[in-house]
Amino acid sequence: MANTRRERITLPNDISGLAQDTEREFTAASSDIRRVLPIAAVPWLIATHEELLALPLDGRAGFVLSLIDGRCTVEMILDIAGLPEDEAIDILNSLRQLGVIELHDSHGAPGR
């Protein structure tokens, strides 16, 4: 019977520094995104059906648009959409720039 020896793999002792650096990079990227669209804002549809039909929206934009109900925050839409966060943010921002949606605070008041 052969004697099999299992070798242990050990990680470097100080991976916490790497984790902290990665977290700082993520936080910086997230703060950039939050400046474009406030994560707690609630998108409201302000375009009519006819106006929507006249816009050059692709299927992804239509899907994100279908998630806008006047109650879900930007953060909730990002979670539900299942798209990469930066892509969903770009779509929401594009819809805002096209005048399709506006952002309200969580109490329903229009934001900036």
mmCIF file of C-alpha atoms in Angstrom:
data_model
loop_
_atom_site.group_PDB
_atom_site.id
_atom_site.type_symbol
_atom_site.label_atom_id
_atom_site.label_comp_id
_atom_site.label_asym_id
_atom_site.label_seq_id
_atom_site.Cartn_x
_atom_site.Cartn_y
_atom_site.Cartn_z
ATOM 1 C CA MET A 1 0.000 0.000 0.000
ATOM 2 C CA ALA A 2 1.486 3.273 -1.102
ATOM 3 C CA ASN A 3 1.895 5.979 1.465
ATOM 4 C CA THR A 4 0.271 9.114 0.084
ATOM 5 C CA ARG A 5 1.256 12.308 1.707
ATOM 6 C CA ARG A 6 -0.978 15.335 1.458
ATOM 7 C CA GLU A 7 0.728 18.634 1.145
ATOM 8 C CA ARG A 8 -0.755 21.716 2.696
ATOM 9 C CA ILE A 9 -1.061 24.887 0.754
ATOM 10 C CA THR A 10 -0.516 27.951 2.841
ATOM 11 C CA LEU A 11 -1.373 31.496 1.956
ATOM 12 C CA PRO A 12 0.907 34.408 2.685
ATOM 13 C CA ASN A 13 0.395 35.705 6.183
ATOM 14 C CA ASP A 14 -0.489 39.240 5.184
ATOM 15 C CA ILE A 15 -3.241 39.088 2.584
ATOM 16 C CA SER A 16 -5.224 41.609 4.615
ATOM 17 C CA GLY A 17 -3.228 44.446 3.041
ATOM 18 C CA LEU A 18 -4.189 43.238 -0.426
ATOM 19 C CA ALA A 19 -7.832 42.947 0.621
ATOM 20 C CA GLN A 20 -7.800 46.485 2.037
ATOM 21 C CA ASP A 21 -6.219 47.871 -1.150
ATOM 22 C CA THR A 22 -8.882 46.131 -3.241
ATOM 23 C CA GLU A 23 -11.634 47.481 -0.994
ATOM 24 C CA ARG A 24 -10.265 51.016 -1.357
ATOM 25 C CA GLU A 25 -10.254 50.651 -5.156
ATOM 26 C CA PHE A 26 -13.839 49.338 -5.079
ATOM 27 C CA THR A 27 -14.969 52.144 -2.790
ATOM 28 C CA ALA A 28 -13.379 54.731 -5.081
ATOM 29 C CA ALA A 29 -15.103 53.195 -8.113
ATOM 30 C CA SER A 30 -18.430 53.004 -6.268
ATOM 31 C CA SER A 31 -18.218 56.607 -5.178
ATOM 32 C CA ASP A 32 -17.655 57.621 -8.804
ATOM 33 C CA ILE A 33 -20.818 55.739 -9.780
ATOM 34 C CA ARG A 34 -22.826 57.251 -6.946
ATOM 35 C CA ARG A 35 -21.872 60.734 -8.122
ATOM 36 C CA VAL A 36 -23.408 59.997 -11.532
ATOM 37 C CA LEU A 37 -26.618 58.511 -10.103
ATOM 38 C CA PRO A 38 -27.475 58.611 -6.400
ATOM 39 C CA ILE A 39 -27.913 54.997 -5.325
ATOM 40 C CA ALA A 40 -30.865 55.845 -3.042
ATOM 41 C CA ALA A 41 -32.722 57.852 -5.705
ATOM 42 C CA VAL A 42 -35.998 56.527 -7.102
ATOM 43 C CA PRO A 43 -36.301 56.730 -10.915
ATOM 44 C CA TRP A 44 -39.708 57.884 -12.208
ATOM 45 C CA LEU A 45 -40.933 57.427 -15.763
ATOM 46 C CA ILE A 46 -41.851 60.817 -17.251
ATOM 47 C CA ALA A 47 -42.074 59.999 -20.967
ATOM 48 C CA THR A 48 -45.269 58.966 -22.696
ATOM 49 C CA HIS A 49 -45.689 55.701 -24.538
ATOM 50 C CA GLU A 50 -45.482 57.526 -27.883
ATOM 51 C CA GLU A 51 -42.273 59.283 -26.845
ATOM 52 C CA LEU A 52 -40.739 55.965 -25.824
ATOM 53 C CA LEU A 53 -41.574 54.403 -29.189
ATOM 54 C CA ALA A 54 -39.765 57.236 -30.984
ATOM 55 C CA LEU A 55 -36.502 56.715 -29.055
ATOM 56 C CA PRO A 56 -33.633 54.470 -30.165
ATOM 57 C CA LEU A 57 -33.820 52.108 -27.165
ATOM 58 C CA ASP A 58 -32.368 48.613 -27.342
ATOM 59 C CA GLY A 59 -33.681 45.546 -25.517
ATOM 60 C CA ARG A 60 -31.454 46.099 -22.470
ATOM 61 C CA ALA A 61 -32.698 49.664 -22.061
ATOM 62 C CA GLY A 62 -36.275 48.445 -22.461
ATOM 63 C CA PHE A 63 -35.707 45.826 -19.790
ATOM 64 C CA VAL A 64 -34.229 48.339 -17.327
ATOM 65 C CA LEU A 65 -37.071 50.706 -18.165
ATOM 66 C CA SER A 66 -39.569 47.967 -17.317
ATOM 67 C CA LEU A 67 -38.116 47.821 -13.793
ATOM 68 C CA ILE A 68 -38.900 51.469 -13.102
ATOM 69 C CA ASP A 69 -42.069 51.583 -11.025
ATOM 70 C CA GLY A 70 -41.635 54.737 -8.936
ATOM 71 C CA ARG A 71 -40.848 52.699 -5.815
ATOM 72 C CA CYS A 72 -37.581 50.861 -6.563
ATOM 73 C CA THR A 73 -34.373 52.766 -5.885
ATOM 74 C CA VAL A 74 -31.429 52.799 -8.260
ATOM 75 C CA GLU A 75 -29.751 50.270 -5.974
ATOM 76 C CA MET A 76 -32.748 47.922 -6.120
ATOM 77 C CA ILE A 77 -32.887 48.175 -9.913
ATOM 78 C CA LEU A 78 -29.176 47.332 -10.113
ATOM 79 C CA ASP A 79 -29.805 44.232 -7.993
ATOM 80 C CA ILE A 80 -32.874 43.116 -9.948
ATOM 81 C CA ALA A 81 -31.523 43.803 -13.441
ATOM 82 C CA GLY A 82 -28.754 41.229 -13.223
ATOM 83 C CA LEU A 83 -26.616 43.313 -15.592
ATOM 84 C CA PRO A 84 -23.092 44.457 -14.826
ATOM 85 C CA GLU A 85 -23.478 47.439 -12.504
ATOM 86 C CA ASP A 86 -21.665 49.903 -14.741
ATOM 87 C CA GLU A 87 -23.807 48.881 -17.710
ATOM 88 C CA ALA A 88 -27.068 49.302 -15.782
ATOM 89 C CA ILE A 89 -25.873 52.673 -14.446
ATOM 90 C CA ASP A 90 -25.039 53.779 -17.991
ATOM 91 C CA ILE A 91 -28.510 52.762 -19.164
ATOM 92 C CA LEU A 92 -30.238 54.612 -16.320
ATOM 93 C CA ASN A 93 -28.092 57.675 -16.884
ATOM 94 C CA SER A 94 -28.823 57.558 -20.625
ATOM 95 C CA LEU A 95 -32.567 57.301 -19.928
ATOM 96 C CA ARG A 96 -32.273 60.327 -17.662
ATOM 97 C CA GLN A 97 -30.363 62.329 -20.281
ATOM 98 C CA LEU A 98 -32.971 61.420 -22.927
ATOM 99 C CA GLY A 99 -35.684 62.822 -20.654
ATOM 100 C CA VAL A 100 -37.356 59.437 -20.178
ATOM 101 C CA ILE A 101 -36.881 59.300 -16.409
ATOM 102 C CA GLU A 102 -36.184 61.684 -13.581
ATOM 103 C CA LEU A 103 -34.719 60.880 -10.202
ATOM 104 C CA HIS A 104 -36.655 61.533 -7.008
ATOM 105 C CA ASP A 105 -35.484 61.207 -3.449
ATOM 106 C CA SER A 106 -36.935 58.362 -1.391
ATOM 107 C CA HIS A 107 -39.841 60.621 -0.325
ATOM 108 C CA GLY A 108 -40.938 61.293 -3.902
ATOM 109 C CA ALA A 109 -39.495 64.782 -4.324
ATOM 110 C CA PRO A 110 -37.655 65.393 -7.623
ATOM 111 C CA GLY A 111 -33.887 65.456 -7.254
ATOM 112 C CA ARG A 112 -31.253 67.220 -9.270
#
